[in-house]
Tab-separated table of N, CA and C in Angstrom:
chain	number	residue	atom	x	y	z
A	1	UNK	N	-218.075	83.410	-22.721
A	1	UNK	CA	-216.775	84.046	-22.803
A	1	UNK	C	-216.292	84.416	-21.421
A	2	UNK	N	-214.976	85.155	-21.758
A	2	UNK	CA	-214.313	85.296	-20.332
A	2	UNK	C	-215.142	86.384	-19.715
A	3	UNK	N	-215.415	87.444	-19.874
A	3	UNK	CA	-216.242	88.391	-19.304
A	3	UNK	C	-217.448	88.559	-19.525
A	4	UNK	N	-218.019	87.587	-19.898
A	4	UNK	CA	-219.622	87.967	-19.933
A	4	UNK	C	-220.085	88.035	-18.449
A	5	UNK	N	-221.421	88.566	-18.309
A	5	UNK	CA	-222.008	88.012	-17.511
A	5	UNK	C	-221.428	88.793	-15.559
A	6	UNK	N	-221.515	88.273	-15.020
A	6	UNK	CA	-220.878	89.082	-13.533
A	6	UNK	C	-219.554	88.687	-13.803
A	7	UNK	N	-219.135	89.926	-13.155
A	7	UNK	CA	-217.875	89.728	-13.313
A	7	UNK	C	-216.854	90.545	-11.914
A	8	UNK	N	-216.275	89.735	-11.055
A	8	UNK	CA	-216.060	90.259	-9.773
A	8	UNK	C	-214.685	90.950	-10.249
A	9	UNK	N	-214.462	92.178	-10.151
A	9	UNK	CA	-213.788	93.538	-10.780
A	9	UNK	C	-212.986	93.273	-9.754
A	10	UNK	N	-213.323	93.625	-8.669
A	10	UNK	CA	-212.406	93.273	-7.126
A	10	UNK	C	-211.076	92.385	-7.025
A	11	UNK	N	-211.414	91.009	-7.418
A	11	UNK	CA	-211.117	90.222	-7.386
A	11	UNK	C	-209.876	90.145	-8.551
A	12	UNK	N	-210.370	90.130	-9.568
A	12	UNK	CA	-209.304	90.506	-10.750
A	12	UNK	C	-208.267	91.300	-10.537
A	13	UNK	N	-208.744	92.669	-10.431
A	13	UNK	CA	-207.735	93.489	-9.757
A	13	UNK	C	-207.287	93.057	-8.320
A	14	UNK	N	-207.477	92.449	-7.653
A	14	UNK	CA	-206.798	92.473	-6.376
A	14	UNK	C	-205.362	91.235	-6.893
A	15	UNK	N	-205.871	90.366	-8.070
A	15	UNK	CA	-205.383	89.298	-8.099
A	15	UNK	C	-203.875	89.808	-8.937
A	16	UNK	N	-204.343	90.781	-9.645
A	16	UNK	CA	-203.389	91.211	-10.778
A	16	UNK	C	-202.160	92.179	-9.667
A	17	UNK	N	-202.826	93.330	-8.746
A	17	UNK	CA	-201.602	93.985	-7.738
A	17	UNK	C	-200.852	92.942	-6.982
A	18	UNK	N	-201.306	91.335	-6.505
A	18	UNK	CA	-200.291	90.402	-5.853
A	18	UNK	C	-199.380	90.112	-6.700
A	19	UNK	N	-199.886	89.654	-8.174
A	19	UNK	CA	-198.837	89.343	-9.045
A	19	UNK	C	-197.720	90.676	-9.478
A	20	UNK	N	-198.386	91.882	-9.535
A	20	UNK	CA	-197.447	93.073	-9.760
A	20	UNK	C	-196.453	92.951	-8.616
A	21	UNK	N	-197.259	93.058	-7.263
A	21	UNK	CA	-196.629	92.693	-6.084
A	21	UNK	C	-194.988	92.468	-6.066
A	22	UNK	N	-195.907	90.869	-6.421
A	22	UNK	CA	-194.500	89.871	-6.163
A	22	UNK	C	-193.584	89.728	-7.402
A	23	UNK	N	-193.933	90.446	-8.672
A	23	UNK	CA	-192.854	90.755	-9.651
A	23	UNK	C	-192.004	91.878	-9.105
A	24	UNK	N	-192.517	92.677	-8.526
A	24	UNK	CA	-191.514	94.034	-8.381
A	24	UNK	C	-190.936	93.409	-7.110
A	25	UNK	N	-191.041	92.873	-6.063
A	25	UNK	CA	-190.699	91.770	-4.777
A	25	UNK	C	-189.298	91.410	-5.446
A	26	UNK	N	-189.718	90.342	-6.797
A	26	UNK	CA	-188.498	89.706	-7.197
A	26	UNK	C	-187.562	90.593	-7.765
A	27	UNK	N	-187.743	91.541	-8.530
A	27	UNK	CA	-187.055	92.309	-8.935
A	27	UNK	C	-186.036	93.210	-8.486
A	28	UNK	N	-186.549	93.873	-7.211
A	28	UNK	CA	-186.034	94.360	-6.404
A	28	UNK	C	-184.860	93.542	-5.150
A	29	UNK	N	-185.308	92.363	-5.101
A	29	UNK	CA	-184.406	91.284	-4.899
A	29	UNK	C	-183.067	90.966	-5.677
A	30	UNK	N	-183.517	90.674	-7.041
A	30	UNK	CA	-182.101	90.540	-7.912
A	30	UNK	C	-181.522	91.761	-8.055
A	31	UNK	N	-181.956	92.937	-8.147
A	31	UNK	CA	-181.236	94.060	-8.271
A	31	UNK	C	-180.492	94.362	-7.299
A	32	UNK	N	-180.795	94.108	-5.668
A	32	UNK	CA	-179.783	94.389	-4.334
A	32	UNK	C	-178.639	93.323	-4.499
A	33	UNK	N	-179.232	92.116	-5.222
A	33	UNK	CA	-178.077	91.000	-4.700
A	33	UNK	C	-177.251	91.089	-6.136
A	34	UNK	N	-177.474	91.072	-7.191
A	34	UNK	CA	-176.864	91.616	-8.242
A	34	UNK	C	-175.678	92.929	-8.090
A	35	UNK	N	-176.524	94.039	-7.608
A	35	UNK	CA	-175.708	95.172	-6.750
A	35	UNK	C	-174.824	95.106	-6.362
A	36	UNK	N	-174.975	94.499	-5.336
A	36	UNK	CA	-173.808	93.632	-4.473
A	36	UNK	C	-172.642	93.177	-5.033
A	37	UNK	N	-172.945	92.438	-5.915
A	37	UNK	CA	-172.233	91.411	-6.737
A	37	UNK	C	-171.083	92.792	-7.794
A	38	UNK	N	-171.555	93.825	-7.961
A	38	UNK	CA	-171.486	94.825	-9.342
A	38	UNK	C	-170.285	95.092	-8.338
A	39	UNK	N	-170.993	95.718	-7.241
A	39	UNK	CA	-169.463	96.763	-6.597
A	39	UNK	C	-168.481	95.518	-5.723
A	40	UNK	N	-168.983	94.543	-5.500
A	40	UNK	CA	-167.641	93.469	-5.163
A	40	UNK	C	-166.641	93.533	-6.428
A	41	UNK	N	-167.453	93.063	-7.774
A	41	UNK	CA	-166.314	93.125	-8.577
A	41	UNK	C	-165.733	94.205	-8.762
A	42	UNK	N	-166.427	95.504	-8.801
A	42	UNK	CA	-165.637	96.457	-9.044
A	42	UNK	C	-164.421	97.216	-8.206
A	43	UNK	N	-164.743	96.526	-7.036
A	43	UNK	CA	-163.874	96.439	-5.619
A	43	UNK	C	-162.776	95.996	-5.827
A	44	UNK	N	-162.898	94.729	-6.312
A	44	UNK	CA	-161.896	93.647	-6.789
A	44	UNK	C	-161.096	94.001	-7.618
A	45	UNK	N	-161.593	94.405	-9.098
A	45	UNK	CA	-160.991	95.439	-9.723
A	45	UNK	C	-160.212	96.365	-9.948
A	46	UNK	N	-160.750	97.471	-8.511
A	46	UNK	CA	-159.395	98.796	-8.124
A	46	UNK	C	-158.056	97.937	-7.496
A	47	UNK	N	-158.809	96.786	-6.883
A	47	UNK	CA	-157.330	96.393	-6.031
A	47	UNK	C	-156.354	95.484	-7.147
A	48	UNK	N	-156.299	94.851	-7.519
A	48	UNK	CA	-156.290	94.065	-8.566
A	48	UNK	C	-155.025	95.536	-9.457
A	49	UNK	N	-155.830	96.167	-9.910
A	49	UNK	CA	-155.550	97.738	-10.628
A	49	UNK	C	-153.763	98.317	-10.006
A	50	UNK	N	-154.825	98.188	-8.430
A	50	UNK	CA	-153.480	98.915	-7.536
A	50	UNK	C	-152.628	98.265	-7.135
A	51	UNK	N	-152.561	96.613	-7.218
A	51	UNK	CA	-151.529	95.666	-7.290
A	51	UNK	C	-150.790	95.565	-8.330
A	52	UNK	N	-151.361	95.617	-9.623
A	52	UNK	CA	-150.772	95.900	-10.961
A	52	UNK	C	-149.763	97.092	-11.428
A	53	UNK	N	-150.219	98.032	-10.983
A	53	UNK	CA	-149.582	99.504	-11.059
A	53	UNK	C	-148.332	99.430	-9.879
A	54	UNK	N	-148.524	98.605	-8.721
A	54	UNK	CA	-147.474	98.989	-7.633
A	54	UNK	C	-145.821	98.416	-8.210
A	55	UNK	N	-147.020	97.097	-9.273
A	55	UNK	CA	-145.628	95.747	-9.654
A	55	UNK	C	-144.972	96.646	-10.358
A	56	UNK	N	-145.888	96.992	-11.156
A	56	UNK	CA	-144.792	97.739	-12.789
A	56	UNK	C	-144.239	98.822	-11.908
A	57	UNK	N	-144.650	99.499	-11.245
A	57	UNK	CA	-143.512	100.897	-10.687
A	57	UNK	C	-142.508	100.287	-9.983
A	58	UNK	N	-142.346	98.639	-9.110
A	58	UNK	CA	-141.251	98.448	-8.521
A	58	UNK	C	-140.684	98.075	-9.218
A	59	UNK	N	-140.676	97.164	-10.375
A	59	UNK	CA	-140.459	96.512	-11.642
A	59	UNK	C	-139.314	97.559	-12.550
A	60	UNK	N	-140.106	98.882	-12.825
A	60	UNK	CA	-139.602	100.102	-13.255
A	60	UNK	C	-138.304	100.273	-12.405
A	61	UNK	N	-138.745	100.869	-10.988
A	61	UNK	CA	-137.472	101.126	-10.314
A	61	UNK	C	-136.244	99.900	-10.358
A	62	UNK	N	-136.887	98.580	-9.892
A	62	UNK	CA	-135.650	97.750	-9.871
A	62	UNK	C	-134.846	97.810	-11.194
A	63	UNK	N	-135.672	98.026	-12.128
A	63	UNK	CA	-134.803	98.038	-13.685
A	63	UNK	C	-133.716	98.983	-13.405
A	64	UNK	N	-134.165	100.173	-13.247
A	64	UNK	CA	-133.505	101.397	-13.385
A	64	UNK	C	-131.969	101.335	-12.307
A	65	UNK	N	-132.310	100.611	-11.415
A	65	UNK	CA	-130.989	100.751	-10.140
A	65	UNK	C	-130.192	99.876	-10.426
A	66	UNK	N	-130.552	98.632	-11.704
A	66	UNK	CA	-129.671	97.521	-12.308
A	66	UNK	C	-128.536	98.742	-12.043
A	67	UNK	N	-126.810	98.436	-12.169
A	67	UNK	CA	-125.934	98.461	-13.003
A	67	UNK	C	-125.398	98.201	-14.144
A	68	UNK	N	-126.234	97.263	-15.036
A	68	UNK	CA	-126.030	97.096	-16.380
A	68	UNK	C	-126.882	97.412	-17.379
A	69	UNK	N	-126.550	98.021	-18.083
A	69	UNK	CA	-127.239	98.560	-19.274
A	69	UNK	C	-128.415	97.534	-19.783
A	70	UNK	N	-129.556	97.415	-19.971
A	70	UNK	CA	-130.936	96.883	-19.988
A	70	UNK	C	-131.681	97.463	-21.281
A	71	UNK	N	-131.751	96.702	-22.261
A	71	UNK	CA	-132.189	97.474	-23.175
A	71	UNK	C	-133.427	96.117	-24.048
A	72	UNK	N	-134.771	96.810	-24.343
A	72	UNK	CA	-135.533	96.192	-24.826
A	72	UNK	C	-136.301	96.734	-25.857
A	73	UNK	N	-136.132	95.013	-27.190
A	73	UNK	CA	-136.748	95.726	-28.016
A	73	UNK	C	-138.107	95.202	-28.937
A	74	UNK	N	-138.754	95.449	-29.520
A	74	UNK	CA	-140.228	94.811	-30.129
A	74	UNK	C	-139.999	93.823	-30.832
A	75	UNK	N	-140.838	93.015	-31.152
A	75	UNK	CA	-140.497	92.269	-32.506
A	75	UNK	C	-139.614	92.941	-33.746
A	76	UNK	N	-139.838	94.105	-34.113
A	76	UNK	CA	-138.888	94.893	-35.674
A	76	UNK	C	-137.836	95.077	-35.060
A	77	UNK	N	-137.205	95.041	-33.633
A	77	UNK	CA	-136.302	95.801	-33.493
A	77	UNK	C	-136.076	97.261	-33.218
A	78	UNK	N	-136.689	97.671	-32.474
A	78	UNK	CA	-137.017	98.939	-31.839
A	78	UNK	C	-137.000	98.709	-30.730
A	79	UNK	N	-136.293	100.018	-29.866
A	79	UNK	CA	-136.087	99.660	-28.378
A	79	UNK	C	-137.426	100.713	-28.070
A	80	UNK	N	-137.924	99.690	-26.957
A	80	UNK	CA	-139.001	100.215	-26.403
A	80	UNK	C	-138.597	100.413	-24.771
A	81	UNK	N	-137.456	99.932	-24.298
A	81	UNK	CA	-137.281	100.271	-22.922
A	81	UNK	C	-136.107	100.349	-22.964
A	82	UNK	N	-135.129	101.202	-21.709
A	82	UNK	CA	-133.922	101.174	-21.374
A	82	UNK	C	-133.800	101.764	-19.886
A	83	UNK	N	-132.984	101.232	-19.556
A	83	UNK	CA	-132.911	101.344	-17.967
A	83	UNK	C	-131.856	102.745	-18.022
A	84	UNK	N	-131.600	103.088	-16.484
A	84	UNK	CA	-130.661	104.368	-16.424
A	84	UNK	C	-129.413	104.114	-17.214
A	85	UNK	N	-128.945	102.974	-16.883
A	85	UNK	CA	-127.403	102.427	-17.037
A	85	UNK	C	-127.247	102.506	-18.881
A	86	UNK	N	-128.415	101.689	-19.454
A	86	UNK	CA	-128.415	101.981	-20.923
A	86	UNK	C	-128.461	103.138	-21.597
A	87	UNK	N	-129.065	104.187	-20.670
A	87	UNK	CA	-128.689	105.772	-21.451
A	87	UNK	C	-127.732	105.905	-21.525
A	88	UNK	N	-126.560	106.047	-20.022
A	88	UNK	CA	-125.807	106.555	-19.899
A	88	UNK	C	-124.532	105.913	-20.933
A	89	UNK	N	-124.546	104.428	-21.007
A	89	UNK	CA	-123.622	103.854	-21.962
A	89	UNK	C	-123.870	104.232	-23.059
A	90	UNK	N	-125.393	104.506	-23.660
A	90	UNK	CA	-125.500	104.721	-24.926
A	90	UNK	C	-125.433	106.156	-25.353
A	91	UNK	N	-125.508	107.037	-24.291
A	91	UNK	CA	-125.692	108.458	-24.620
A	91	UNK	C	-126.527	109.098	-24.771
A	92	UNK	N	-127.407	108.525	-24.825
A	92	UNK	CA	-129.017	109.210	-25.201
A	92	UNK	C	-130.465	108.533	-24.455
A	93	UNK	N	-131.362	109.243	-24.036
A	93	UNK	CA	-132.427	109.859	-23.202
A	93	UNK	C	-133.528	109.155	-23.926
A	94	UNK	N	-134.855	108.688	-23.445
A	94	UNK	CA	-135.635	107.461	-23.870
A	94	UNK	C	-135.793	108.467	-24.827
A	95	UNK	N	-136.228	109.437	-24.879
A	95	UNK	CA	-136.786	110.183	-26.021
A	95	UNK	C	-136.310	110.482	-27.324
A	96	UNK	N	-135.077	110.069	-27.265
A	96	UNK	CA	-134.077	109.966	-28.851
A	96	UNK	C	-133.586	108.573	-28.744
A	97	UNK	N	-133.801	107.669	-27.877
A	97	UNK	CA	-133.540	106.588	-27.866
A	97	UNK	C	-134.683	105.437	-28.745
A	98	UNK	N	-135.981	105.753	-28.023
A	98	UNK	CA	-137.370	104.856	-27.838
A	98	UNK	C	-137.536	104.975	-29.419
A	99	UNK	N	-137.842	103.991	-29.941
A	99	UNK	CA	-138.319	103.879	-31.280
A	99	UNK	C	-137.143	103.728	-32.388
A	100	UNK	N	-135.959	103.769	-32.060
A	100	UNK	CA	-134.589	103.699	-32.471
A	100	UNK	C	-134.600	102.374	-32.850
A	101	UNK	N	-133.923	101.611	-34.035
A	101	UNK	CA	-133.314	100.429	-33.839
A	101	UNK	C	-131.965	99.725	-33.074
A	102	UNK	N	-131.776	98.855	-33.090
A	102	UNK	CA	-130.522	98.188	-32.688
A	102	UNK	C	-129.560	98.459	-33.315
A	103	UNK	N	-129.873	97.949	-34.991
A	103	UNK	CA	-129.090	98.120	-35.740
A	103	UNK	C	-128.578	99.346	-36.410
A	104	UNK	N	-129.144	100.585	-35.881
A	104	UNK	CA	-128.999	101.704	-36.187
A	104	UNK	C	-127.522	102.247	-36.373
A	105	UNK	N	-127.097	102.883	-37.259
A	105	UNK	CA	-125.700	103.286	-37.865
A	105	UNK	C	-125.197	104.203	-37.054
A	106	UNK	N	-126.426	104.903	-36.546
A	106	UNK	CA	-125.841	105.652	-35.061
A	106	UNK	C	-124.926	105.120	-33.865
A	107	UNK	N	-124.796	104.150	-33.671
A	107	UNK	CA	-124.341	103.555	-32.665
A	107	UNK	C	-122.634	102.710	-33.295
A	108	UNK	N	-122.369	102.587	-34.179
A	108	UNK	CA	-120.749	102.712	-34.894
A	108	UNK	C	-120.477	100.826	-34.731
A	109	UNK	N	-121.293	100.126	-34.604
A	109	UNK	CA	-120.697	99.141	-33.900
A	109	UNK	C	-120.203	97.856	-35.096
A	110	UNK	N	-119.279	97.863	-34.754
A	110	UNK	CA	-118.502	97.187	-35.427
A	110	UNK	C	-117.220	96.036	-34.222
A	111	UNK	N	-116.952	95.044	-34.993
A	111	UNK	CA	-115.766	93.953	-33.957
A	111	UNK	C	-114.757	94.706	-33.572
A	112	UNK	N	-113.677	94.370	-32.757
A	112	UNK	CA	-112.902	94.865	-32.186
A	112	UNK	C	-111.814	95.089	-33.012
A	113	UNK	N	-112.146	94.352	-34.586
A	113	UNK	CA	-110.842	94.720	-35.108
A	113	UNK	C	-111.192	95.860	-36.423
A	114	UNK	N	-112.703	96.227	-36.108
A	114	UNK	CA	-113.291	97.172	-36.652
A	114	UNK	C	-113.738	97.095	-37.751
A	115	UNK	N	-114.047	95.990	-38.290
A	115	UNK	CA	-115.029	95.325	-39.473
A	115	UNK	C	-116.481	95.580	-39.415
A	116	UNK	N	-117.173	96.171	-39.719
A	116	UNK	CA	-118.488	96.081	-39.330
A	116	UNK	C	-119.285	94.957	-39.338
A	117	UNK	N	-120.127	94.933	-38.791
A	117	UNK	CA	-120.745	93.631	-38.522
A	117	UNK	C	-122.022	93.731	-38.996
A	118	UNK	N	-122.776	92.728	-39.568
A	118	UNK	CA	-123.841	92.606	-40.310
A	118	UNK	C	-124.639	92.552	-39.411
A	119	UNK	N	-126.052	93.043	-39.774
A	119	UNK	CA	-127.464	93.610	-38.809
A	119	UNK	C	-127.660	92.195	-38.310
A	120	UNK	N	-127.688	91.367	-39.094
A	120	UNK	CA	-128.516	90.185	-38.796
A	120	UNK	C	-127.422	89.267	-38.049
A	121	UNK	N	-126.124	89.692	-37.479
A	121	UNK	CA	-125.181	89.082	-36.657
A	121	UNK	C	-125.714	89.645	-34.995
A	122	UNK	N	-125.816	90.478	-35.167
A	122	UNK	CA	-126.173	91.686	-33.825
A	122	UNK	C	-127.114	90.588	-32.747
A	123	UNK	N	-126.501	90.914	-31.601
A	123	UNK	CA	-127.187	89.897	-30.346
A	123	UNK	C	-128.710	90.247	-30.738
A	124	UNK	N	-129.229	91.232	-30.579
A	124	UNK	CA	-130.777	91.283	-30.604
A	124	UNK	C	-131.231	91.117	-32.108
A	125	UNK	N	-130.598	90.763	-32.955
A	125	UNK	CA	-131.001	90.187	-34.476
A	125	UNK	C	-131.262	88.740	-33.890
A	126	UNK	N	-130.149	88.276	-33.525
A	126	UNK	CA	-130.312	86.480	-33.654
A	126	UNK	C	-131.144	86.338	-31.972
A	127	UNK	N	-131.435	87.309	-31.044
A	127	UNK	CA	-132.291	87.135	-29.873
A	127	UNK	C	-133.667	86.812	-30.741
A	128	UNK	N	-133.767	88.041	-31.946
A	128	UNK	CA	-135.441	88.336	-32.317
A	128	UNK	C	-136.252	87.054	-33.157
A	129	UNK	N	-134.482	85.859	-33.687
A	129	UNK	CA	-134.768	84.748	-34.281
A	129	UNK	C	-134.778	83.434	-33.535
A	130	UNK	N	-134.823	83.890	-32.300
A	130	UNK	CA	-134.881	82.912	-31.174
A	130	UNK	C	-133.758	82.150	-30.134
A	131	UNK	N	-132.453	82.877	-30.953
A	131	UNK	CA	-131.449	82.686	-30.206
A	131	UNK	C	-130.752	82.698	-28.483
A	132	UNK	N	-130.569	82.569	-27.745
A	132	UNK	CA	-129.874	83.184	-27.152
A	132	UNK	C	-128.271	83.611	-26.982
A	133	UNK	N	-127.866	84.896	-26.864
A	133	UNK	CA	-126.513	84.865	-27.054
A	133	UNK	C	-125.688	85.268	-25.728
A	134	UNK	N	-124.805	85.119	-25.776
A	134	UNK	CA	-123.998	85.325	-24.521
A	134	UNK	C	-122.513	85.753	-24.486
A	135	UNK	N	-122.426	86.946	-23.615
A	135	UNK	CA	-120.610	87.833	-24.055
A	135	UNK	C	-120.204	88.174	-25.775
A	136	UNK	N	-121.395	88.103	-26.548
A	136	UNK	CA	-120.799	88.781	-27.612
A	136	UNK	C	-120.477	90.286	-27.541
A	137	UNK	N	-119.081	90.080	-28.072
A	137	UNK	CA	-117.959	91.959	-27.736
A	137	UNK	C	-117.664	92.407	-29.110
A	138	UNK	N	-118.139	93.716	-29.052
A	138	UNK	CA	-118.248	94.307	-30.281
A	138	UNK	C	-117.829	95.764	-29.822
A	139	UNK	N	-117.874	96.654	-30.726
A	139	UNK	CA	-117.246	98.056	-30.045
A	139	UNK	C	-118.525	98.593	-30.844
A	140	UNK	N	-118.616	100.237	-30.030
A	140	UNK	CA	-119.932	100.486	-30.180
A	140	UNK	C	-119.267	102.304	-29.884
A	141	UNK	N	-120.276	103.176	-30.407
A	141	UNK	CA	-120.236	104.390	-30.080
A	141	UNK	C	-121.056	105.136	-29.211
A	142	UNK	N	-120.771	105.836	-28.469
A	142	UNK	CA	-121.933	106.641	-27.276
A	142	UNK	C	-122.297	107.693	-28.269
A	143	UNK	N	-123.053	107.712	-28.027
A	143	UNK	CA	-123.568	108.840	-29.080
A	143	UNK	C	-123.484	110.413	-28.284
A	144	UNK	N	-123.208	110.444	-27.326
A	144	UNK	CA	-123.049	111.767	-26.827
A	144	UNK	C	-121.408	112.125	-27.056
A	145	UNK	N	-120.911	111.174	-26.195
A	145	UNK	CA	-119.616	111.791	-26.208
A	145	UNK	C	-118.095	111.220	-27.472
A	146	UNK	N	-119.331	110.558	-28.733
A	146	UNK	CA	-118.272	110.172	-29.277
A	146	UNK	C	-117.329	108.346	-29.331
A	147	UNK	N	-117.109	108.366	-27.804
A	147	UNK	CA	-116.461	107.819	-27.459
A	147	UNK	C	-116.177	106.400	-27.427
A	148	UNK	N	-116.162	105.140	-28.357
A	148	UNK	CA	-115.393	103.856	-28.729
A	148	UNK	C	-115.367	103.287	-27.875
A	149	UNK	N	-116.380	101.642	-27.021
A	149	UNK	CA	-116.220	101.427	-26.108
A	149	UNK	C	-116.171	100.014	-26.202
A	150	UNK	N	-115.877	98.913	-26.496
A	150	UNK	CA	-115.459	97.645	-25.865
A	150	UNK	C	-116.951	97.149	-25.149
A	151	UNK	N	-117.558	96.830	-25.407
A	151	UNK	CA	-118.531	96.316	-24.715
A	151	UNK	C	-118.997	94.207	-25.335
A	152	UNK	N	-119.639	94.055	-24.076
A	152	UNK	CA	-119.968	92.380	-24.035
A	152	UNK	C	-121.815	92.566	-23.865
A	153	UNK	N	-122.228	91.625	-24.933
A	153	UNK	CA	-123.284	92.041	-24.956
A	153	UNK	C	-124.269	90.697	-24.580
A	154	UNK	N	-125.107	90.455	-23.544
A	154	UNK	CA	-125.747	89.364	-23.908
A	154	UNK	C	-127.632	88.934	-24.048
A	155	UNK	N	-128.217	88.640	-24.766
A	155	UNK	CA	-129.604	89.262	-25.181
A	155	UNK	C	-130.422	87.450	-25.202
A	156	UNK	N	-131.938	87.909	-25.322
A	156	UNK	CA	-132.335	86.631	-24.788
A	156	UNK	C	-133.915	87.034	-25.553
A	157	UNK	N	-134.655	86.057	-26.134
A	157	UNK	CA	-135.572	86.090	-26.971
A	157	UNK	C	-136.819	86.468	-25.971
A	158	UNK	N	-137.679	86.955	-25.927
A	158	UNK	CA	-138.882	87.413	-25.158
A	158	UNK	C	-140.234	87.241	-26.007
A	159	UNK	N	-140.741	86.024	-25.281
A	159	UNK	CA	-141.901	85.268	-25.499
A	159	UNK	C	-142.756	85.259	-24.910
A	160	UNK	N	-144.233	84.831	-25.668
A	160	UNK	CA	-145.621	85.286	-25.256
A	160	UNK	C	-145.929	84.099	-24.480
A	161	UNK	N	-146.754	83.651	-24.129
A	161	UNK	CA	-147.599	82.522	-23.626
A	161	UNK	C	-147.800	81.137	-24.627
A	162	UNK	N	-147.702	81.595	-25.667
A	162	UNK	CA	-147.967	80.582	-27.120
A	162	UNK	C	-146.360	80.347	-27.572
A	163	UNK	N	-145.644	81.045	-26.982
A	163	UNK	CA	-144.224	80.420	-27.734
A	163	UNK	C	-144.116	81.492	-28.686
A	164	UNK	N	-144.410	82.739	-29.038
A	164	UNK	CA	-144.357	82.953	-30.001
A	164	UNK	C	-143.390	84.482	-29.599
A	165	UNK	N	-142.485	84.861	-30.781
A	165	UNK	CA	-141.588	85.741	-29.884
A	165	UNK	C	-141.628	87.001	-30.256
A	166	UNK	N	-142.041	87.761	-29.481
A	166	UNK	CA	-142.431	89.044	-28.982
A	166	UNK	C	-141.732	90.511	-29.104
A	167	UNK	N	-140.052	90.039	-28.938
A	167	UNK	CA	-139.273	90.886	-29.123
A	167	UNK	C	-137.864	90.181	-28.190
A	168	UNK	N	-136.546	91.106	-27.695
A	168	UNK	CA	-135.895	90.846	-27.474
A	168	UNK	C	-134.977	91.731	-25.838
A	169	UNK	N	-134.623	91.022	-24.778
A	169	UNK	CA	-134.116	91.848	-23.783
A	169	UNK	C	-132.632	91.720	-24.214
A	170	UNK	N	-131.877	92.427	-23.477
A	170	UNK	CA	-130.226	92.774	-23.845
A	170	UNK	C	-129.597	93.582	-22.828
A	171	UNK	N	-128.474	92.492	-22.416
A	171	UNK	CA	-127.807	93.502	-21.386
A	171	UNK	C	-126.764	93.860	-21.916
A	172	UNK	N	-126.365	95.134	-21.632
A	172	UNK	CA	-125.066	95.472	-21.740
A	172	UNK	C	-123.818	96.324	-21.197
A	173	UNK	N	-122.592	95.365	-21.171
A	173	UNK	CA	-121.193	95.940	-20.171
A	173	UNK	C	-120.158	96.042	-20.814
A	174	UNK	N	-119.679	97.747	-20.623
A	174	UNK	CA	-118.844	97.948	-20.953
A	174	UNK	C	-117.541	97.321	-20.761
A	175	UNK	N	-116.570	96.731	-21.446
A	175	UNK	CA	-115.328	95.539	-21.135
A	175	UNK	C	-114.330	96.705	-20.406
């Protein structure tokens, strides 16, 4: 058998600490260069992060300094963004705005000869069905001050990577 007989103890053990040795050798190897590898990506990462965050805040601002009313909404029809210009035409503050529909009865909008107009006529109805529309003028109400305004509206379908459509952007100017 394996241990009968003499058996050089020395030797065994000396043979077994090279192999411990050179396992913890290797180990300690992949772990520095691995290491390495951990905080490069994670390096990569913050910047990446802080390139991302700089776009959307200039992105944000350039929206906001438009002059034309900028208004965006989800697939259902809910505005999820509006620039300065779209409050002020519309009357109201993201926070009574955001989650609002298009087609909302709040907003009075009806043709110029004051017929109301069906939901599913509305630029961001036929944007959300893939349309694009352009200078449709409809009259519309500010919701702050009341006030009956002549506006040209033109809206554009907003799509994913697959073609598939996402929701709807919309500008809008008062005539």
């Amino acid at each position: 058998m394996f241990l009968e007989g003499e058996v050089n103890w020395t030797l065994i053990f000396g043979i077994t600490a090279v192999v411990g040795y050179a396992l913890a050798a290797v180990a300690l190897w992949f772990a520095v260069t691995h290491g390495a590898r951990h905080a490069s990506a994670s390096d990569q990462l913050d910047i990446v992060q802080k390139v991302a965050e700089s776009s959307d805040r200039r992105l944000f601002e350039t929206m906001n300094a438009v002059p034309v009313a900028m208004v965006e909404t989800d697939s259902t029809g809910k505005f999820v963004f509006a620039n300065r210009a779209a409050h002020q035409l519309l009357g109201r503050r993201d926070a009574e705005l955001l989650g609002l529909r298009f087609h909302s009865a709040t907003w009075g909008i009806t043709f110029p000869d004051g017929k109301p107009i069906p939901a599913d006529l509305l630029p961001s109805a036929r944007a959300l069905r893939g349309q694009t529309v352009r200078g449709f003028q409809h009259l519309m109400m500010n919701a702050a001050t009341r006030k009956k305004m002549l506006v040209s509206v033109t809206a554009m379908p907003i799509e994913n990577e697959r073609g598939q459509i996402t929701g709807s952007i919309a500008a809008i100017v008062e005539t």
